[in-house]
Amino acid sequence: MNLNKLLKWKQINHGILQTLFRSSSNFKRQPLVAKVDQLAEIKRSRFQGRSDMTGLEWSQLREFLINNFKHINRNNVDAVIMGVCNESQQLQLAKSYIKHLRENGNEPNDATFGKLLRIYNSVYHARGGNEKSLTAEEQHEILEIYKNIRSKHEILDSISCENLIYGLVTTNNWKEGLELMEMMKITASPTLPAYTEMTIKAFRTKDIVLGWTLLEQMVELRKQPKCEIFLEYINAVSADVKTLTAELDRLFVFLQTHYLVITEKVAKAIVELSLNHSHILSAKLTNLQRFGKCSSCSLHLENVSLCDNDFYKLQNAFLDKVLIRNDVFQKSTPEEVKNFCEYVDKTGPYDCVIDGLNVAYSMGSKKPPQAYANLLASVVKYFNNKNKHVLVLGRKHMNNWPKKTMQYVKDNAAMFLANDLSHDDPFLLYATLKSGQRTDFFSRDFMRQHAFLLGPDLKGIFRRWQQEHQYSLITQTNSGKIIVKEPIRHLICAHKVKDRWHVPYKQQYEQHVSDSFEVPDCWMCIQLLQKK
């Protein structure tokens, strides 16, 4: 199917698609496979060390699974068996089962072939992941499966596309996977495995431009790149000494822009690279001392504060891109927004803006109102003792909290109570930004959605500003004393100080990374000795 046809499919009536998704969501999908430990036992007892099984053995296994596992039936049993043959050394066993099915007049379905393509992929990587890793016959078999499935369906679901990409990247036709990724976008975004396989293949074949394009798409979709991608990129650029430092600099800028943290495996690969190219590159594993001082070079990490220009850019963009949007007015009203802005103009600027409900509910949502009021009063007192002018944002139902405690809050802070259905975050961020570059805010919220709405150009600026100014509650002791987490004043992402890059790394890859501001334990100190 050509791209024009694909684009035409993208114009399918959105309402019809939503109806289909809503209908399907009413049904709970049953698990395709039985418990992992039970299937692992079958794999150990029946498959281990074997490359073939007789027709009788396959038939008996097939019936055993159908009769003994609740969620295995004649429609999915073949895919289950192929899923158990999921290691590279069991390719011949998997092909033996496909042969058995065909000899008995059963053509394998798409899901079964999809599992086979994943096994081919395992073989490809186990043999080195290069153009000669699979024989011409094996690549032909993969392409025949691909052509067969594509010929039967004009549009494929996301999992089928992913399966085909797993197969295609092992062949010279791998770029056809780009069309499959576009097809995935009809109903969702391309999956992380699809991006990973295609990006690795691009870097491995020295298509650096395509590799970076896919990598940028991944992070825009908030998918965490796997360490194998960075390892492949480092391997790809290490061959050309003339451009090596420029390519590494590009990688570090990318990590900085998107607040990405590499794994220890990638960090050690960079150190090894420096040992082989010590005349142009120095890389050491290090850690931080107090106040962000590097133990290797003794330089202090850069202060997180924004320059005036970046702050004003963020301040001016916030009202249009986040506060005054249709979804805000669905939870609030233009009148309430107007009243709030006028209140800020009248009572501001503030030293700190507190999300009252967020603070109160830090101790749970089933406490008595007195407990909520006491905690809020303690946070107000914390800043009042520092002679800070505070704004407390809350909801109108907080007027029902104990009057004496709430009167303390009102006596020691400005207080704006919005409608009970309103969103607090946009109001909080607006009041903080409106008050100027030195104003802080108090909330446990990570503000992900607001950072996303600001767009890629402002997202990094917003995150730096957030790190510098966000206070949050750690806990409250039995005596009523609160312990507050104060902002970290130096950068905690990859960045350059003078002529040295400081790059954080972690032990293991994490697909879902917290947006909390924590100083990484492990760092690299890197010096690129050759001019870009």
Coordinates of C-alpha atoms in Angstrom, one line a residue:
M1 CA 0.0 0.0 0.0
N2 CA 1.5 3.4 -1.0
L3 CA 1.7 6.4 1.3
N4 CA -1.1 8.3 -0.5
K5 CA -3.5 5.4 0.2
L6 CA -2.2 5.4 3.8
L7 CA -2.8 9.1 4.2
K8 CA -6.3 8.6 2.8
W9 CA -7.0 6.0 5.5
K10 CA -5.9 8.6 8.1
Q11 CA -8.9 10.6 7.2
I12 CA -11.3 8.0 8.4
N13 CA -14.2 9.6 10.3
H14 CA -12.9 10.2 13.8
G15 CA -16.3 9.6 15.3
I16 CA -16.5 6.1 13.8
L17 CA -13.1 5.2 15.3
Q18 CA -14.1 6.5 18.7
T19 CA -17.3 4.5 18.6
L20 CA -15.3 1.4 17.8
F21 CA -12.8 2.0 20.6
R22 CA -15.5 2.7 23.1
S23 CA -17.4 -0.5 22.1
S24 CA -14.2 -2.6 22.3
S25 CA -13.3 -1.2 25.7
N26 CA -16.5 -2.8 27.2
F27 CA -14.9 -6.2 26.8
K28 CA -12.0 -7.3 28.9
R29 CA -9.4 -9.0 26.7
Q30 CA -8.5 -12.5 28.0
P31 CA -4.8 -13.2 28.4
L32 CA -3.2 -14.9 25.4
V33 CA -0.9 -17.1 27.4
A34 CA -1.1 -19.2 30.5
K35 CA 1.0 -18.5 33.6
V36 CA 4.6 -18.0 32.8
D37 CA 5.9 -20.6 35.2
Q38 CA 3.7 -23.3 33.8
L39 CA 4.7 -22.6 30.2
A40 CA 8.4 -22.3 31.3
E41 CA 8.1 -25.9 32.7
I42 CA 6.7 -27.1 29.4
K43 CA 9.6 -25.3 27.6
R44 CA 12.1 -27.0 29.9
S45 CA 10.6 -30.5 29.8
R46 CA 9.7 -30.7 26.1
F47 CA 11.8 -28.1 24.1
Q48 CA 15.1 -27.9 25.8
G49 CA 18.0 -29.1 23.6
R50 CA 15.7 -30.1 20.7
S51 CA 15.6 -28.8 17.2
D52 CA 12.7 -31.0 16.0
M53 CA 9.6 -32.9 17.2
T54 CA 7.5 -35.5 15.6
G55 CA 4.0 -34.8 14.3
L56 CA 2.6 -36.9 17.1
E57 CA 4.5 -34.9 19.7
W58 CA 3.2 -31.6 18.3
S59 CA -0.3 -32.9 18.2
Q60 CA -0.2 -34.1 21.7
L61 CA 1.3 -30.8 23.0
R62 CA -1.4 -28.9 21.1
E63 CA -4.2 -30.9 22.7
F64 CA -2.6 -30.8 26.1
L65 CA -2.5 -27.0 26.1
I66 CA -6.1 -26.6 24.9
N67 CA -7.4 -29.0 27.4
N68 CA -5.4 -27.9 30.5
F69 CA -5.2 -24.1 30.2
K70 CA -8.4 -22.0 30.5
H71 CA -7.4 -19.2 28.2
I72 CA -5.8 -21.3 25.5
N73 CA -8.1 -22.4 22.6
R74 CA -7.8 -23.5 19.0
N75 CA -7.6 -19.9 17.8
N76 CA -4.6 -18.9 19.9
V77 CA -2.8 -22.2 20.7
D78 CA -0.4 -22.0 17.8
A79 CA 0.7 -18.5 18.7
V80 CA 1.2 -19.7 22.3
I81 CA 3.4 -22.6 21.2
M82 CA 5.5 -20.2 19.0
G83 CA 5.8 -17.8 22.0
V84 CA 7.3 -20.6 24.1
C85 CA 9.9 -21.2 21.3
N86 CA 11.0 -17.7 21.9
E87 CA 14.8 -18.1 22.0
S88 CA 17.2 -17.8 19.1
Q89 CA 18.4 -21.4 19.5
Q90 CA 14.9 -22.7 19.0
L91 CA 14.3 -21.3 15.5
Q92 CA 14.5 -24.8 13.9
L93 CA 12.0 -26.1 16.5
A94 CA 9.6 -23.2 15.7
K95 CA 9.9 -23.9 11.9
S96 CA 9.3 -27.6 12.7
Y97 CA 5.9 -26.6 14.2
I98 CA 5.0 -24.4 11.2
K99 CA 5.8 -27.4 9.0
H100 CA 3.6 -29.7 11.1
L101 CA 0.7 -27.3 10.9
R102 CA 0.9 -27.1 7.1
E103 CA 1.3 -30.8 6.7
N104 CA -2.0 -31.2 8.6
G105 CA -3.8 -28.6 6.4
N106 CA -3.6 -25.8 8.9
E107 CA -2.2 -22.5 7.6
P108 CA -0.7 -20.6 10.5
N109 CA -2.5 -17.3 11.3
D110 CA -0.9 -13.8 11.5
A111 CA -0.3 -14.0 15.2
T112 CA 1.6 -17.3 14.8
F113 CA 3.7 -15.9 12.0
G114 CA 4.3 -12.8 14.1
K115 CA 5.8 -14.9 16.9
L116 CA 8.0 -16.6 14.3
L117 CA 9.3 -13.2 13.1
R118 CA 10.2 -12.3 16.6
I119 CA 12.3 -15.5 16.8
Y120 CA 14.0 -14.7 13.6
N121 CA 14.8 -11.3 15.2
S122 CA 16.4 -13.0 18.2
V123 CA 18.5 -15.1 15.9
Y124 CA 19.6 -12.0 13.9
H125 CA 20.7 -10.2 17.1
A126 CA 22.4 -13.3 18.6
R127 CA 24.5 -13.7 15.4
G128 CA 25.7 -10.1 15.5
G129 CA 22.9 -8.1 14.0
N130 CA 24.6 -7.4 10.6
E131 CA 23.6 -8.0 7.0
K132 CA 25.1 -11.5 7.0
S133 CA 23.5 -12.6 10.3
L134 CA 20.7 -14.4 8.5
T135 CA 21.1 -16.5 5.4
A136 CA 19.6 -15.5 2.1
E137 CA 17.1 -18.3 2.5
E138 CA 16.1 -17.1 6.0
Q139 CA 15.7 -13.5 4.8
H140 CA 13.5 -14.8 1.9
E141 CA 11.3 -16.7 4.4
I142 CA 10.8 -13.5 6.4
L143 CA 9.9 -11.4 3.4
E144 CA 7.5 -14.0 2.2
I145 CA 5.7 -13.9 5.5
Y146 CA 5.7 -10.1 5.3
K147 CA 4.3 -10.0 1.8
N148 CA 1.6 -12.6 2.7
I149 CA 0.4 -10.6 5.7
R150 CA 0.4 -7.3 3.8
S151 CA -1.5 -8.8 0.9
K152 CA -4.4 -9.9 3.2
H153 CA -4.9 -6.6 5.0
E154 CA -5.0 -3.0 3.8
I155 CA -4.6 -1.7 7.4
L156 CA -2.8 -3.7 10.2
D157 CA -3.2 -3.3 13.9
S158 CA -0.3 -2.0 16.0
I159 CA 1.0 -5.4 17.2
S160 CA 1.0 -6.8 13.7
C161 CA 2.9 -3.8 12.5
E162 CA 5.4 -4.3 15.3
N163 CA 5.8 -8.0 14.5
L164 CA 6.5 -7.2 10.8
I165 CA 9.1 -4.6 11.8
Y166 CA 10.8 -7.2 14.0
G167 CA 11.2 -9.3 10.8
L168 CA 12.0 -6.5 8.3
V169 CA 14.9 -5.1 10.3
T170 CA 16.8 -8.4 9.8
T171 CA 16.6 -7.9 6.0
N172 CA 17.7 -5.4 3.4
N173 CA 14.1 -4.3 3.0
W174 CA 14.1 -2.8 6.5
K175 CA 13.0 0.7 5.4
E176 CA 9.5 -0.6 4.5
G177 CA 9.1 -0.6 8.3
L178 CA 8.8 3.2 8.1
E179 CA 5.4 2.8 6.3
L180 CA 4.3 0.4 9.0
M181 CA 5.2 3.0 11.6
E182 CA 3.0 5.5 9.8
M183 CA 0.2 2.9 9.8
M184 CA 0.5 2.6 13.5
K185 CA -0.2 6.4 13.8
I186 CA -3.7 5.9 12.5
T187 CA -4.9 4.6 15.9
A188 CA -2.0 5.3 18.3
S189 CA 1.7 6.2 18.3
P190 CA 4.3 3.7 17.1
T191 CA 5.4 1.4 19.9
L192 CA 8.7 1.7 21.8
P193 CA 9.9 -1.7 20.4
A194 CA 9.2 -0.5 16.9
Y195 CA 11.1 2.7 17.4
T196 CA 13.9 0.9 19.0
E197 CA 14.4 -1.7 16.3
M198 CA 14.1 0.9 13.5
T199 CA 16.4 3.4 15.1
I200 CA 19.1 0.8 15.9
K201 CA 18.9 -0.4 12.3
A202 CA 19.3 3.1 11.0
F203 CA 22.4 3.8 13.0
R204 CA 23.8 0.3 12.3
T205 CA 23.5 1.0 8.5
K206 CA 25.1 4.4 9.0
D207 CA 21.9 6.3 8.1
I208 CA 22.6 8.8 10.8
V209 CA 20.0 11.3 9.6
L210 CA 17.1 8.8 9.8
G211 CA 18.4 7.5 13.1
W212 CA 18.2 11.0 14.6
T213 CA 14.8 11.7 13.1
L214 CA 13.4 8.6 14.7
L215 CA 15.1 9.4 18.0
E216 CA 13.6 12.9 18.1
Q217 CA 10.2 11.4 17.3
M218 CA 10.5 9.0 20.3
V219 CA 11.2 11.7 22.8
E220 CA 8.5 14.0 21.4
L221 CA 6.1 11.1 22.1
R222 CA 7.5 10.8 25.6
K223 CA 9.1 7.4 25.0
Q224 CA 12.3 6.7 26.8
P225 CA 15.1 5.6 24.3
K226 CA 16.7 2.3 25.3
C227 CA 20.4 2.1 26.0
E228 CA 20.9 -0.1 22.9
I229 CA 20.1 2.9 20.7
F230 CA 22.8 5.0 22.2
L231 CA 25.3 2.1 22.2
E232 CA 24.6 1.6 18.5
Y233 CA 25.0 5.3 17.8
I234 CA 28.3 5.5 19.6
N235 CA 29.5 2.5 17.7
A236 CA 28.4 4.1 14.4
V237 CA 30.2 7.4 14.9
S238 CA 33.3 6.0 16.5
A239 CA 34.7 4.9 13.1
D240 CA 35.3 8.4 11.9
V241 CA 37.8 10.1 14.2
K242 CA 37.5 13.5 12.5
T243 CA 33.8 13.8 13.4
L244 CA 33.7 11.8 16.6
T245 CA 33.8 14.7 19.1
A246 CA 31.2 16.6 17.1
E247 CA 28.9 13.6 17.1
L248 CA 29.4 13.0 20.9
D249 CA 28.7 16.7 21.5
R250 CA 25.5 16.3 19.5
L251 CA 24.5 13.3 21.7
F252 CA 25.2 15.2 25.0
V253 CA 23.2 18.2 23.8
F254 CA 20.3 15.8 23.0
L255 CA 20.5 14.4 26.5
Q256 CA 20.5 17.9 28.0
T257 CA 17.6 19.1 25.8
H258 CA 15.3 16.2 26.8
Y259 CA 16.5 15.6 30.4
L260 CA 17.5 12.0 29.5
V261 CA 19.8 9.9 31.7
I262 CA 21.9 7.2 30.1
T263 CA 22.6 3.8 31.7
E264 CA 25.8 2.6 33.2
K265 CA 26.3 0.4 30.1
V266 CA 26.4 3.5 27.9
A267 CA 28.6 5.4 30.3
K268 CA 31.1 2.6 30.3
A269 CA 31.0 2.4 26.5
I270 CA 32.0 6.2 26.4
V271 CA 34.8 5.6 28.9
E272 CA 36.1 2.7 26.8
L273 CA 35.9 4.9 23.7
S274 CA 38.0 7.5 25.5
L275 CA 40.7 5.0 26.2
N276 CA 40.9 4.2 22.5
H277 CA 40.9 7.9 21.5
S278 CA 42.6 9.5 24.5
H279 CA 44.1 12.2 22.2
I280 CA 40.7 13.7 21.5
L281 CA 38.5 12.5 24.4
S282 CA 38.7 12.2 28.1
A283 CA 35.8 10.5 30.0
K284 CA 35.7 9.5 33.7
L285 CA 33.0 8.1 36.0
T286 CA 32.6 10.4 39.0
N287 CA 30.2 11.6 41.6
L288 CA 29.2 14.9 43.2
Q289 CA 30.3 16.5 46.4
R290 CA 28.3 19.1 48.3
F291 CA 26.7 21.9 46.4
G292 CA 27.1 20.1 43.0
K293 CA 31.0 20.0 43.0
C294 CA 32.4 17.4 40.6
S295 CA 34.8 15.0 42.3
S296 CA 36.9 14.7 39.1
C297 CA 37.4 18.2 37.8
S298 CA 36.3 20.2 40.9
L299 CA 34.0 22.4 38.9
H300 CA 30.6 23.2 40.2
L301 CA 27.6 22.2 38.2
E302 CA 25.7 25.1 36.5
N303 CA 23.2 27.0 38.5
V304 CA 19.6 26.1 37.5
S305 CA 18.3 29.6 37.4
L306 CA 17.0 31.0 34.1
C307 CA 18.3 34.1 32.4
D308 CA 15.9 37.0 32.2
N309 CA 15.2 36.5 28.5
D310 CA 14.1 32.8 29.0
F311 CA 12.0 33.7 32.1
Y312 CA 10.1 36.4 30.2
K313 CA 9.6 34.1 27.3
L314 CA 8.0 31.5 29.6
Q315 CA 6.0 34.1 31.5
N316 CA 4.5 35.6 28.4
A317 CA 3.7 32.3 26.8
F318 CA 2.0 30.7 29.8
L319 CA -1.3 32.7 29.7
D320 CA -2.0 31.9 26.1
K321 CA -0.8 28.3 25.9
V322 CA -1.9 26.9 29.3
L323 CA -4.2 29.2 31.3
I324 CA -6.6 30.4 28.6
R325 CA -7.5 27.2 26.8
N326 CA -10.8 25.5 26.2
D327 CA -10.2 22.7 28.6
V328 CA -9.5 25.2 31.4
F329 CA -12.8 26.9 30.8
Q330 CA -14.6 23.6 30.9
K331 CA -13.5 23.4 34.6
S332 CA -13.6 27.1 35.2
T333 CA -15.1 30.2 33.6
P334 CA -13.7 33.3 31.8
E335 CA -15.2 35.3 34.7
E336 CA -13.3 33.3 37.3
V337 CA -10.1 33.6 35.4
K338 CA -10.6 37.4 35.1
N339 CA -11.4 37.7 38.8
F340 CA -8.3 35.7 39.7
C341 CA -6.0 37.8 37.5
E342 CA -7.4 40.9 39.0
Y343 CA -6.8 39.5 42.5
V344 CA -3.2 38.7 41.7
D345 CA -2.7 42.2 40.4
K346 CA -4.2 43.6 43.6
T347 CA -2.5 41.5 46.2
G348 CA 0.7 40.4 44.5
P349 CA 3.5 40.0 43.9
Y350 CA 4.1 37.0 46.1
D351 CA 7.2 35.3 47.5
C352 CA 5.5 31.9 47.4
V353 CA 2.2 30.5 46.0
I354 CA 0.8 27.5 47.9
D355 CA -1.6 24.9 46.4
G356 CA -3.7 24.5 49.5
L357 CA -5.6 21.3 48.7
N358 CA -2.4 19.7 47.4
V359 CA -0.7 20.4 50.7
A360 CA -3.7 19.3 52.8
Y361 CA -4.1 16.0 51.0
S362 CA -0.5 15.2 51.3
M363 CA -1.4 13.2 54.4
G364 CA -4.3 11.3 52.7
S365 CA -7.8 12.0 51.5
K366 CA -9.7 10.5 54.5
K367 CA -8.5 12.7 57.3
P368 CA -10.8 15.1 59.3
P369 CA -11.0 18.8 58.2
Q370 CA -9.1 19.9 61.3
A371 CA -6.1 17.8 60.2
Y372 CA -6.1 19.4 56.7
A373 CA -6.4 22.9 58.2
N374 CA -3.6 22.3 60.6
L375 CA -1.2 21.1 57.9
L376 CA -2.0 24.0 55.7
A377 CA -1.5 26.4 58.6
S378 CA 1.9 24.8 59.3
V379 CA 3.1 25.4 55.7
V380 CA 1.9 29.0 55.8
K381 CA 3.7 29.4 59.1
Y382 CA 6.9 27.9 57.6
F383 CA 7.0 30.7 55.0
N384 CA 5.7 33.4 57.4
N385 CA 8.6 32.7 59.7
K386 CA 10.9 33.6 56.7
N387 CA 9.0 36.8 56.2
K388 CA 7.5 35.7 52.9
H389 CA 4.4 37.1 51.3
V390 CA 2.3 34.1 50.5
L391 CA -0.8 33.3 48.4
V392 CA -2.8 30.2 49.2
L393 CA -5.0 28.8 46.4
G394 CA -7.9 26.5 47.3
R395 CA -11.5 25.6 46.7
K396 CA -14.6 27.2 48.1
H397 CA -15.5 24.2 50.2
M398 CA -12.4 24.9 52.3
N399 CA -14.5 27.7 53.9
N400 CA -16.2 24.8 55.8
W401 CA -12.9 23.8 57.5
P402 CA -12.4 24.9 61.2
K403 CA -12.7 28.7 61.4
K404 CA -10.0 29.4 63.9
T405 CA -7.3 27.6 62.0
M406 CA -8.4 28.9 58.7
Q407 CA -8.5 32.4 60.1
Y408 CA -4.8 32.0 60.9
V409 CA -4.2 31.2 57.2
K410 CA -6.2 34.2 56.1
D411 CA -4.4 36.5 58.6
N412 CA -1.0 35.4 57.4
A413 CA -1.5 34.9 53.7
A414 CA -3.6 36.1 50.7
M415 CA -6.2 33.5 49.9
F416 CA -8.1 32.8 46.7
L417 CA -10.8 30.1 46.7
A418 CA -11.9 28.9 43.2
N419 CA -15.0 27.0 42.3
D420 CA -14.9 23.4 43.5
L421 CA -14.6 22.0 40.0
S422 CA -11.8 24.3 38.9
H423 CA -8.2 23.2 38.2
D424 CA -5.7 24.6 40.7
D425 CA -2.5 24.1 38.8
P426 CA -2.9 26.8 36.0
F427 CA -3.9 29.4 38.6
L428 CA -0.9 28.5 40.8
L429 CA 1.6 28.6 37.9
Y430 CA 0.2 31.9 36.6
A431 CA 0.4 33.6 40.0
T432 CA 3.9 32.4 40.5
L433 CA 5.1 33.4 37.1
K434 CA 3.3 36.7 37.3
S435 CA 5.0 37.6 40.6
G436 CA 8.5 37.4 39.0
Q437 CA 11.6 35.3 38.7
R438 CA 12.3 35.0 42.5
T439 CA 8.8 33.6 43.4
D440 CA 8.5 30.0 44.5
F441 CA 5.5 27.6 44.7
F442 CA 4.6 24.8 47.0
S443 CA 3.0 21.7 45.5
R444 CA 3.7 17.9 45.0
D445 CA 2.3 18.0 41.5
F446 CA 4.9 17.3 38.7
M447 CA 3.1 19.6 36.2
R448 CA 3.7 17.2 33.3
Q449 CA 0.7 18.3 31.3
H450 CA 1.5 22.0 31.6
A451 CA 5.1 21.3 30.5
F452 CA 3.8 19.3 27.5
L453 CA 1.3 22.1 26.5
L454 CA 4.0 24.7 26.4
G455 CA 5.6 22.8 23.5
P456 CA 9.1 21.5 22.9
D457 CA 10.7 24.9 22.7
L458 CA 9.6 26.0 26.2
K459 CA 9.4 22.6 27.9
G460 CA 13.1 22.6 28.9
I461 CA 12.8 26.2 30.1
F462 CA 9.7 25.4 32.1
R463 CA 11.4 22.3 33.7
R464 CA 14.4 24.4 34.8
W465 CA 12.2 27.0 36.3
Q466 CA 10.1 24.4 38.0
Q467 CA 13.2 22.7 39.5
E468 CA 14.5 26.1 40.9
H469 CA 11.2 27.2 42.5
Q470 CA 9.2 24.1 43.6
Y471 CA 8.9 23.3 47.3
S472 CA 7.0 20.2 48.5
L473 CA 6.1 18.5 51.7
I474 CA 8.1 15.4 52.7
T475 CA 6.3 14.6 55.9
Q476 CA 4.8 15.9 59.1
T477 CA 6.2 14.6 62.4
N478 CA 4.1 13.5 65.4
S479 CA 4.8 16.8 67.0
G480 CA 3.3 18.6 64.1
K481 CA 6.6 19.9 62.6
I482 CA 6.8 19.8 58.8
I483 CA 9.8 18.6 56.8
V484 CA 10.0 20.4 53.5
K485 CA 11.9 19.5 50.4
E486 CA 13.6 22.6 49.1
P487 CA 14.5 23.2 45.4
I488 CA 17.8 21.9 44.0
R489 CA 19.8 24.9 42.9
H490 CA 22.1 23.3 40.3
L491 CA 21.3 21.5 37.1
I492 CA 20.6 17.7 37.4
C493 CA 20.7 16.9 33.7
A494 CA 23.6 16.6 31.2
H495 CA 25.2 20.0 30.6
K496 CA 28.5 21.7 29.9
V497 CA 30.6 23.6 32.4
K498 CA 33.5 25.5 30.7
D499 CA 35.0 22.8 28.5
R500 CA 33.6 19.7 30.3
W501 CA 30.4 17.9 30.0
H502 CA 28.8 16.5 33.1
V503 CA 26.4 13.7 32.2
P504 CA 24.4 11.7 34.8
Y505 CA 23.9 8.0 34.4
K506 CA 21.9 5.3 36.2
Q507 CA 22.3 1.6 36.8
Q508 CA 19.4 0.3 34.7
Y509 CA 17.1 1.4 32.0
E510 CA 13.7 2.5 33.1
Q511 CA 10.8 2.8 30.6
H512 CA 8.8 5.0 32.9
V513 CA 10.9 7.7 34.6
S514 CA 9.7 9.9 37.4
D515 CA 9.5 13.6 36.8
S516 CA 10.6 14.4 40.4
F517 CA 13.7 16.4 40.8
E518 CA 16.3 14.1 42.4
V519 CA 20.1 14.5 42.1
P520 CA 21.4 11.4 40.3
D521 CA 24.0 9.5 42.3
C522 CA 26.3 8.7 39.3
W523 CA 27.9 11.1 36.8
M524 CA 30.4 11.3 34.0
C525 CA 33.0 14.0 33.6
I526 CA 33.8 14.3 29.9
Q527 CA 36.2 16.6 28.0
L528 CA 36.2 16.8 24.2
L529 CA 39.7 17.8 23.3
Q530 CA 39.3 18.3 19.6
K531 CA 37.4 21.3 18.2
K532 CA 34.1 20.5 16.5

